[in-house]
Amino acid sequence: MKKGLYGVMLGAAVLLAGCGENWQDHRGNRISQADLQDRWMVVNYWAEWCAPCRHELPEFNSLAKNPDIVVFGINYDGISGDELQALADEMDIEFAVMGQDFVDSFGLERPQVLPTTYVFNREGELLHSLAGPQTEETLLALLE
C-alpha cells in the first residue's frame, strides 16, 4: 500500500471514529478519537521474540511521557487479554498496547519487518513508516 492510500484509509477511519468509535487497550482503558486530536500518534509493532523490539521499548516508554504524543503498541503475534497484560507487564511496556480493532480502524498493514513504527501527524495523516529499531531522539526529530 502506498502512503497516499493510507491517508485516504485513515481519513475514512477518522470520520468513522468521530461517530463514537473507541478502542480498549491491554489494561482495559478506553481510548477515543477525541483522545488523539491535536496529538502526534506513534504506533509500534513489536513481538516478545524480537530482540530489537525489546531494545527499543524504553525509548517508546520515554516518548509516551510527552503530552503532545500518544504512543501505541501492537503485538505482532496477536496476543490478547490476560496473556497480553502479563506480557506487557513482564516487558515493562508503559504505553497502551492495542488490538486488532485499532489496527483495522487505521488501516495498518501487518509489517514485513520487526520492529516497524508508523508516525501520524496531528491531523491523522500517515507521515512515516519506519522499519527497524527507533530511538526517542530520532522519532522526535521527525515530529518537528
Coordinates of N, CA, C and O in Angstrom, one line a residue:
M1 N 0.8 -1.2 0.0 CA 0.0 0.0 0.0 C 0.9 1.2 0.0 O 1.8 1.3 0.7
K2 N 0.5 2.2 -0.7 CA 1.3 3.5 -0.8 C 0.8 4.5 0.3 O -0.3 4.4 0.7
K3 N 1.7 5.4 0.6 CA 1.4 6.3 1.6 C 0.1 7.1 1.4 O -0.7 7.3 2.3
G4 N -0.2 7.5 0.1 CA -1.4 8.2 -0.2 C -2.6 7.5 0.1 O -3.6 8.0 0.6
L5 N -2.6 6.2 -0.1 CA -3.8 5.4 0.2 C -4.0 5.3 1.7 O -5.1 5.2 2.2
Y6 N -2.9 5.2 2.5 CA -3.0 5.2 3.9 C -3.8 6.4 4.4 O -4.7 6.4 5.2
G7 N -3.5 7.6 3.8 CA -4.1 8.8 4.1 C -5.6 8.8 3.9 O -6.4 9.2 4.7
V8 N -6.0 8.2 2.7 CA -7.4 8.0 2.4 C -8.1 7.1 3.4 O -9.2 7.4 3.9
M9 N -7.4 6.0 3.7 CA -8.0 5.0 4.6 C -8.1 5.6 6.0 O -9.1 5.4 6.7
L10 N -7.1 6.3 6.4 CA -7.1 7.0 7.7 C -8.2 8.0 7.8 O -8.9 8.1 8.8
G11 N -8.3 8.8 6.7 CA -9.4 9.8 6.7 C -10.8 9.1 6.9 O -11.6 9.6 7.7
A12 N -11.0 8.0 6.3 CA -12.2 7.3 6.5 C -12.3 6.8 7.9 O -13.4 6.9 8.5
A13 N -11.2 6.3 8.4 CA -11.2 5.9 9.8 C -11.5 7.0 10.8 O -12.2 6.8 11.8
V14 N -10.9 8.2 10.5 CA -11.1 9.3 11.4 C -12.6 9.7 11.4 O -13.2 10.0 12.4
L15 N -13.2 9.7 10.2 CA -14.6 10.0 10.1 C -15.5 9.0 10.8 O -16.4 9.4 11.6
L16 N -15.2 7.8 10.7 CA -15.9 6.8 11.4 C -15.7 6.9 12.9 O -16.6 6.8 13.7
A17 N -14.4 7.2 13.3 CA -14.1 7.3 14.7 C -14.8 8.5 15.3 O -15.2 8.5 16.5
G18 N -15.0 9.6 14.5 CA -15.7 10.7 15.0 C -17.2 10.4 15.3 O -17.8 11.2 16.1
C19 N -17.7 9.3 14.8 CA -19.0 8.9 15.1 C -19.1 8.1 16.4 O -20.1 7.4 16.6
G20 N -18.1 8.1 17.2 CA -18.2 7.5 18.5 C -17.3 6.2 18.6 O -17.4 5.5 19.6
E21 N -16.5 5.9 17.7 CA -15.6 4.7 17.7 C -14.6 5.0 18.9 O -14.1 6.0 19.0
N22 N -14.4 3.9 19.6 CA -13.3 3.9 20.6 C -12.7 2.5 20.7 O -13.3 1.6 20.2
W23 N -11.6 2.5 21.4 CA -10.8 1.2 21.5 C -10.5 1.0 22.9 O -10.5 1.9 23.7
Q24 N -10.1 -0.2 23.2 CA -9.7 -0.6 24.6 C -8.2 -1.1 24.5 O -7.9 -1.9 23.7
D25 N -7.4 -0.6 25.5 CA -6.0 -1.1 25.5 C -5.9 -2.3 26.3 O -6.9 -2.8 26.9
H26 N -4.6 -2.8 26.5 CA -4.4 -4.0 27.2 C -4.7 -4.0 28.7 O -4.8 -5.0 29.3
R27 N -4.9 -2.8 29.2 CA -5.2 -2.6 30.6 C -6.7 -2.4 30.8 O -7.2 -2.2 32.0
G28 N -7.5 -2.4 29.7 CA -8.9 -2.1 29.8 C -9.3 -0.7 29.8 O -10.5 -0.3 29.9
N29 N -8.3 0.2 29.5 CA -8.6 1.7 29.4 C -9.2 1.9 28.0 O -8.8 1.4 27.0
R30 N -10.2 2.8 28.0 CA -10.9 3.2 26.8 C -10.1 4.4 26.2 O -9.8 5.3 26.9
I31 N -9.9 4.4 24.9 CA -9.3 5.4 24.1 C -10.2 5.8 23.0 O -10.7 4.9 22.2
S32 N -10.5 7.1 22.9 CA -11.5 7.5 21.8 C -10.7 8.4 20.8 O -9.6 8.8 21.1
Q33 N -11.4 8.7 19.8 CA -10.8 9.6 18.8 C -10.5 11.0 19.4 O -9.5 11.6 19.0
A34 N -11.3 11.4 20.3 CA -11.1 12.7 20.9 C -9.7 12.7 21.7 O -9.1 13.8 21.8
D35 N -9.3 11.6 22.2 CA -8.0 11.5 22.9 C -6.8 11.7 22.0 O -5.7 12.0 22.4
L36 N -7.1 11.5 20.7 CA -6.0 11.6 19.7 C -5.9 13.0 19.0 O -4.9 13.3 18.4
Q37 N -6.9 13.8 19.2 CA -7.0 15.1 18.5 C -5.8 15.9 18.9 O -5.4 16.1 20.0
D38 N -5.2 16.6 17.8 CA -4.1 17.5 18.0 C -2.9 16.9 18.7 O -2.1 17.6 19.3
R39 N -2.7 15.6 18.5 CA -1.5 15.0 19.1 C -0.9 14.1 18.0 O -1.6 13.6 17.1
W40 N 0.4 14.0 18.0 CA 1.1 13.1 17.1 C 0.8 11.7 17.6 O 0.6 11.5 18.8
M41 N 0.7 10.8 16.7 CA 0.5 9.4 17.1 C 1.6 8.5 16.5 O 1.9 8.6 15.3
V42 N 2.2 7.7 17.4 CA 3.3 6.8 17.0 C 2.8 5.4 17.4 O 2.4 5.1 18.5
V43 N 2.8 4.5 16.4 CA 2.3 3.2 16.5 C 3.5 2.2 16.2 O 4.0 2.2 15.1
N44 N 3.8 1.4 17.2 CA 4.9 0.5 17.1 C 4.5 -1.0 17.2 O 3.8 -1.4 18.1
Y45 N 4.8 -1.7 16.1 CA 4.6 -3.2 16.1 C 5.8 -3.8 16.8 O 7.0 -3.5 16.4
W46 N 5.6 -4.7 17.7 CA 6.6 -5.4 18.5 C 6.2 -6.9 18.7 O 5.1 -7.3 18.5
A47 N 7.2 -7.7 19.1 CA 7.0 -9.1 19.5 C 8.0 -9.4 20.6 O 9.1 -8.9 20.7
E48 N 7.5 -10.4 21.4 CA 8.4 -10.8 22.5 C 9.7 -11.4 22.1 O 10.7 -11.2 22.7
W49 N 9.7 -12.1 21.0 CA 10.9 -12.8 20.5 C 11.8 -11.9 19.6 O 12.8 -12.3 19.2
C50 N 11.4 -10.7 19.4 CA 12.2 -9.7 18.6 C 13.2 -8.9 19.5 O 12.7 -8.0 20.2
A51 N 14.4 -9.3 19.4 CA 15.4 -8.6 20.2 C 15.5 -7.1 20.0 O 15.5 -6.3 21.0
P52 N 15.5 -6.6 18.7 CA 15.5 -5.1 18.5 C 14.2 -4.5 19.1 O 14.3 -3.3 19.6
C53 N 13.1 -5.2 19.1 CA 11.8 -4.6 19.7 C 12.0 -4.4 21.2 O 11.7 -3.4 21.7
R54 N 12.6 -5.4 21.8 CA 12.8 -5.3 23.3 C 13.8 -4.2 23.6 O 13.6 -3.5 24.6
H55 N 14.8 -4.0 22.8 CA 15.8 -3.0 23.0 C 15.2 -1.6 22.9 O 15.6 -0.7 23.6
E56 N 14.2 -1.4 22.0 CA 13.7 0.0 21.8 C 12.5 0.3 22.7 O 12.1 1.5 22.7
L57 N 12.0 -0.6 23.4 CA 10.8 -0.4 24.3 C 11.0 0.8 25.3 O 10.2 1.6 25.4
P58 N 12.2 0.9 25.9 CA 12.4 2.0 26.8 C 12.3 3.4 26.1 O 11.9 4.4 26.7
E59 N 12.7 3.4 24.8 CA 12.7 4.6 24.0 C 11.2 5.1 23.9 O 10.9 6.2 24.0
F60 N 10.3 4.1 23.6 CA 8.9 4.4 23.4 C 8.3 4.7 24.8 O 7.4 5.6 24.8
N61 N 8.7 4.1 25.9 CA 8.2 4.4 27.2 C 8.5 5.9 27.5 O 7.6 6.6 28.0
S62 N 9.7 6.3 27.2 CA 10.1 7.7 27.4 C 9.3 8.7 26.5 O 8.8 9.7 26.9
L63 N 9.2 8.3 25.2 CA 8.4 9.1 24.2 C 7.0 9.3 24.7 O 6.4 10.4 24.5
A64 N 6.4 8.3 25.3 CA 5.0 8.3 25.7 C 4.7 9.3 26.8 O 3.6 9.7 27.0
K65 N 5.8 9.8 27.5 CA 5.6 10.7 28.5 C 5.4 12.2 28.0 O 5.0 13.0 28.8
N66 N 5.6 12.4 26.7 CA 5.4 13.7 26.1 C 3.9 13.9 25.9 O 3.2 13.1 25.2
P67 N 3.3 15.0 26.4 CA 1.9 15.1 26.3 C 1.4 15.4 24.9 O 0.2 15.3 24.7
D68 N 2.2 15.8 24.0 CA 1.8 16.1 22.6 C 1.9 14.8 21.7 O 1.6 14.9 20.5
I69 N 2.3 13.7 22.3 CA 2.5 12.5 21.5 C 1.7 11.3 22.2 O 1.8 11.2 23.5
V70 N 1.0 10.6 21.5 CA 0.4 9.3 22.0 C 1.1 8.2 21.3 O 1.3 8.1 20.1
V71 N 1.5 7.2 22.2 CA 2.3 6.0 21.7 C 1.4 4.8 21.9 O 0.8 4.6 23.0
F72 N 1.3 4.0 20.8 CA 0.5 2.8 20.9 C 1.4 1.6 20.5 O 2.2 1.8 19.5
G73 N 1.3 0.5 21.1 CA 2.0 -0.7 20.7 C 1.0 -1.7 20.1 O -0.2 -1.7 20.5
I74 N 1.5 -2.5 19.2 CA 0.7 -3.5 18.6 C 1.5 -4.8 18.7 O 2.6 -4.9 18.1
N75 N 1.0 -5.8 19.3 CA 1.7 -7.1 19.4 C 1.6 -7.8 18.1 O 0.5 -8.1 17.6
Y76 N 2.7 -8.1 17.5 CA 2.7 -8.7 16.2 C 2.1 -10.1 16.1 O 1.5 -10.5 15.1
D77 N 2.2 -10.8 17.3 CA 1.6 -12.2 17.3 C 0.2 -12.3 17.7 O -0.4 -13.3 17.7
G78 N -0.5 -11.1 17.9 CA -1.9 -11.1 18.1 C -2.3 -11.6 19.5 O -3.5 -11.9 19.7
I79 N -1.4 -11.5 20.4 CA -1.7 -12.0 21.8 C -2.7 -10.9 22.4 O -2.6 -9.7 22.1
S80 N -3.7 -11.4 23.2 CA -4.7 -10.5 23.7 C -5.1 -10.9 25.1 O -4.6 -11.9 25.7
G81 N -5.9 -10.2 25.7 CA -6.5 -10.5 27.0 C -5.4 -10.5 28.1 O -4.5 -9.7 28.1
D82 N -5.7 -11.4 29.1 CA -4.8 -11.5 30.2 C -3.3 -11.9 29.8 O -2.4 -11.4 30.5
E83 N -3.2 -12.6 28.8 CA -1.9 -13.0 28.3 C -1.1 -11.8 27.8 O 0.1 -11.6 28.1
L84 N -1.8 -10.9 27.1 CA -1.1 -9.6 26.7 C -0.8 -8.7 27.9 O 0.3 -8.2 27.9
Q85 N -1.7 -8.6 28.8 CA -1.4 -7.8 30.0 C -0.2 -8.3 30.7 O 0.7 -7.5 31.1
A86 N -0.1 -9.6 30.9 CA 1.0 -10.2 31.6 C 2.3 -10.0 30.8 O 3.4 -9.6 31.4
L87 N 2.3 -10.2 29.5 CA 3.5 -10.0 28.7 C 3.9 -8.5 28.7 O 5.1 -8.2 28.8
A88 N 3.0 -7.6 28.6 CA 3.3 -6.2 28.6 C 3.9 -5.8 30.0 O 4.9 -5.0 30.0
D89 N 3.4 -6.3 31.0 CA 4.0 -6.1 32.4 C 5.4 -6.6 32.5 O 6.3 -6.0 33.0
E90 N 5.5 -7.9 32.0 CA 6.8 -8.5 32.1 C 7.9 -7.7 31.3 O 9.0 -7.6 31.7
M91 N 7.5 -7.1 30.1 CA 8.4 -6.4 29.3 C 8.5 -4.9 29.7 O 9.1 -4.1 29.0
D92 N 7.8 -4.5 30.7 CA 7.8 -3.1 31.2 C 7.3 -2.1 30.2 O 7.9 -1.0 30.1
I93 N 6.3 -2.5 29.5 CA 5.7 -1.6 28.5 C 4.7 -0.7 29.2 O 3.7 -1.1 29.9
E94 N 5.0 0.6 29.2 CA 4.2 1.6 29.9 C 3.2 2.3 29.1 O 2.3 3.0 29.6
F95 N 3.2 2.2 27.7 CA 2.3 2.8 26.9 C 1.2 1.8 26.5 O 1.3 0.6 26.8
A96 N 0.1 2.3 25.9 CA -1.1 1.4 25.6 C -0.7 0.5 24.5 O -0.2 0.8 23.5
V97 N -1.1 -0.8 24.7 CA -1.0 -1.8 23.6 C -2.4 -2.1 23.1 O -3.3 -2.4 23.9
M98 N -2.6 -2.0 21.8 CA -3.9 -2.0 21.3 C -4.1 -3.3 20.5 O -3.2 -4.0 20.2
G99 N -5.4 -3.6 20.2 CA -5.8 -4.8 19.5 C -6.1 -4.7 18.0 O -5.9 -3.6 17.4
Q100 N -6.6 -5.7 17.4 CA -6.9 -5.7 16.0 C -7.9 -4.7 15.6 O -7.9 -4.1 14.5
D101 N -8.9 -4.3 16.5 CA -9.9 -3.3 16.1 C -9.2 -2.0 15.9 O -9.6 -1.2 14.9
F102 N -8.2 -1.6 16.6 CA -7.4 -0.4 16.4 C -6.7 -0.4 15.1 O -6.7 0.5 14.3
V103 N -6.0 -1.6 14.8 CA -5.3 -1.7 13.6 C -6.2 -1.6 12.4 O -5.9 -0.8 11.4
D104 N -7.4 -2.2 12.4 CA -8.3 -2.1 11.4 C -8.9 -0.7 11.2 O -9.0 -0.2 10.0
S105 N -9.1 0.0 12.3 CA -9.6 1.4 12.2 C -8.6 2.3 11.4 O -9.1 3.3 10.8
F106 N -7.3 2.1 11.6 CA -6.4 3.0 11.0 C -5.7 2.4 9.7 O -4.8 2.9 9.1
G107 N -6.3 1.2 9.3 CA -5.8 0.7 8.0 C -4.3 0.3 8.0 O -3.7 0.3 7.0
L108 N -3.8 -0.1 9.2 CA -2.4 -0.5 9.3 C -2.2 -1.9 8.7 O -2.9 -2.9 9.1
E109 N -1.2 -2.0 7.8 CA -0.9 -3.3 7.3 C 0.0 -4.1 8.3 O 0.8 -3.4 9.0
R110 N -0.1 -5.4 8.3 CA 0.9 -6.2 9.1 C 2.3 -6.0 8.5 O 2.5 -6.3 7.3
P111 N 3.2 -5.5 9.3 CA 4.5 -5.3 8.7 C 5.3 -6.5 8.3 O 5.0 -7.6 8.8
Q112 N 6.2 -6.4 7.4 CA 7.1 -7.5 7.0 C 8.3 -7.6 7.8 O 9.0 -8.6 7.7
V113 N 8.7 -6.5 8.5 CA 9.9 -6.4 9.3 C 9.5 -5.9 10.7 O 8.6 -5.1 10.9
L114 N 10.2 -6.5 11.7 CA 10.0 -6.0 13.1 C 11.3 -5.5 13.6 O 12.4 -6.0 13.2
P115 N 11.3 -4.4 14.4 CA 10.1 -3.6 14.7 C 9.7 -2.7 13.5 O 10.6 -2.4 12.7
T116 N 8.5 -2.3 13.4 CA 8.0 -1.3 12.4 C 7.2 -0.3 13.2 O 6.4 -0.6 14.1
T117 N 7.5 1.0 12.9 CA 6.8 2.1 13.5 C 6.1 3.0 12.5 O 6.8 3.3 11.5
Y118 N 4.9 3.3 12.8 CA 4.1 4.3 11.9 C 4.0 5.6 12.7 O 3.7 5.6 13.9
V119 N 4.2 6.7 12.0 CA 4.1 8.0 12.6 C 3.0 8.8 11.9 O 3.1 9.0 10.7
F120 N 2.0 9.3 12.6 CA 0.9 10.1 12.1 C 1.1 11.5 12.7 O 1.4 11.7 13.8
N121 N 0.7 12.5 11.8 CA 0.8 13.9 12.3 C -0.5 14.2 13.1 O -1.3 13.4 13.3
R122 N -0.5 15.5 13.5 CA -1.6 15.9 14.4 C -3.0 15.9 13.6 O -4.0 15.9 14.3
E123 N -2.9 15.9 12.3 CA -4.2 15.8 11.5 C -4.6 14.4 11.2 O -5.5 14.1 10.5
G124 N -3.8 13.4 11.7 CA -4.1 12.0 11.5 C -3.6 11.4 10.2 O -4.1 10.3 9.8
E125 N -2.7 12.1 9.5 CA -2.1 11.6 8.3 C -0.9 10.8 8.5 O 0.0 11.2 9.3
L126 N -0.7 9.7 7.9 CA 0.5 8.9 8.0 C 1.6 9.6 7.3 O 1.6 9.9 6.1
L127 N 2.7 9.9 8.1 CA 3.8 10.6 7.5 C 5.0 9.6 7.3 O 5.7 9.8 6.3
H128 N 5.2 8.6 8.2 CA 6.4 7.8 8.1 C 6.0 6.3 8.4 O 5.2 6.1 9.4
S129 N 6.6 5.4 7.7 CA 6.6 4.0 8.0 C 8.0 3.6 8.2 O 8.8 3.6 7.2
L130 N 8.4 3.3 9.4 CA 9.9 3.1 9.7 C 10.1 1.6 10.0 O 9.6 1.1 11.0
A131 N 11.0 1.0 9.3 CA 11.4 -0.4 9.6 C 12.7 -0.3 10.4 O 13.6 0.5 10.2
G132 N 12.7 -1.2 11.4 CA 13.9 -1.3 12.3 C 13.8 -0.5 13.5 O 12.8 0.2 13.7
P133 N 14.7 -0.7 14.4 CA 14.6 0.0 15.8 C 14.7 1.5 15.7 O 15.4 2.0 14.8
Q134 N 14.0 2.1 16.6 CA 14.0 3.6 16.6 C 14.4 4.1 18.0 O 14.4 3.3 19.0
T135 N 14.8 5.3 18.1 CA 15.1 6.0 19.4 C 14.2 7.1 19.6 O 13.6 7.7 18.6
E136 N 14.1 7.6 20.8 CA 13.3 8.7 21.1 C 13.8 9.9 20.3 O 13.0 10.7 19.8
E137 N 15.1 10.1 20.3 CA 15.7 11.2 19.6 C 15.4 11.3 18.1 O 15.0 12.3 17.6
T138 N 15.5 10.1 17.4 CA 15.2 10.1 16.0 C 13.7 10.3 15.8 O 13.3 11.0 14.8
L139 N 12.8 9.8 16.6 CA 11.4 10.0 16.4 C 11.0 11.5 16.7 O 10.2 12.0 15.9
L140 N 11.6 12.1 17.7 CA 11.3 13.5 18.0 C 11.7 14.4 16.8 O 11.0 15.3 16.5
A141 N 12.8 14.0 16.2 CA 13.3 14.8 15.0 C 12.2 14.7 13.9 O 12.1 15.7 13.1
L142 N 11.5 13.6 13.8 CA 10.5 13.5 12.7 C 9.2 14.3 13.0 O 8.4 14.5 12.1
L143 N 9.0 14.6 14.3 CA 7.8 15.3 14.7 C 7.9 16.8 14.7 O 7.0 17.4 15.3
E144 N 8.9 17.3 14.2 CA 9.1 18.8 14.2 C 8.4 19.4 13.0 O 8.2 18.9 12.0

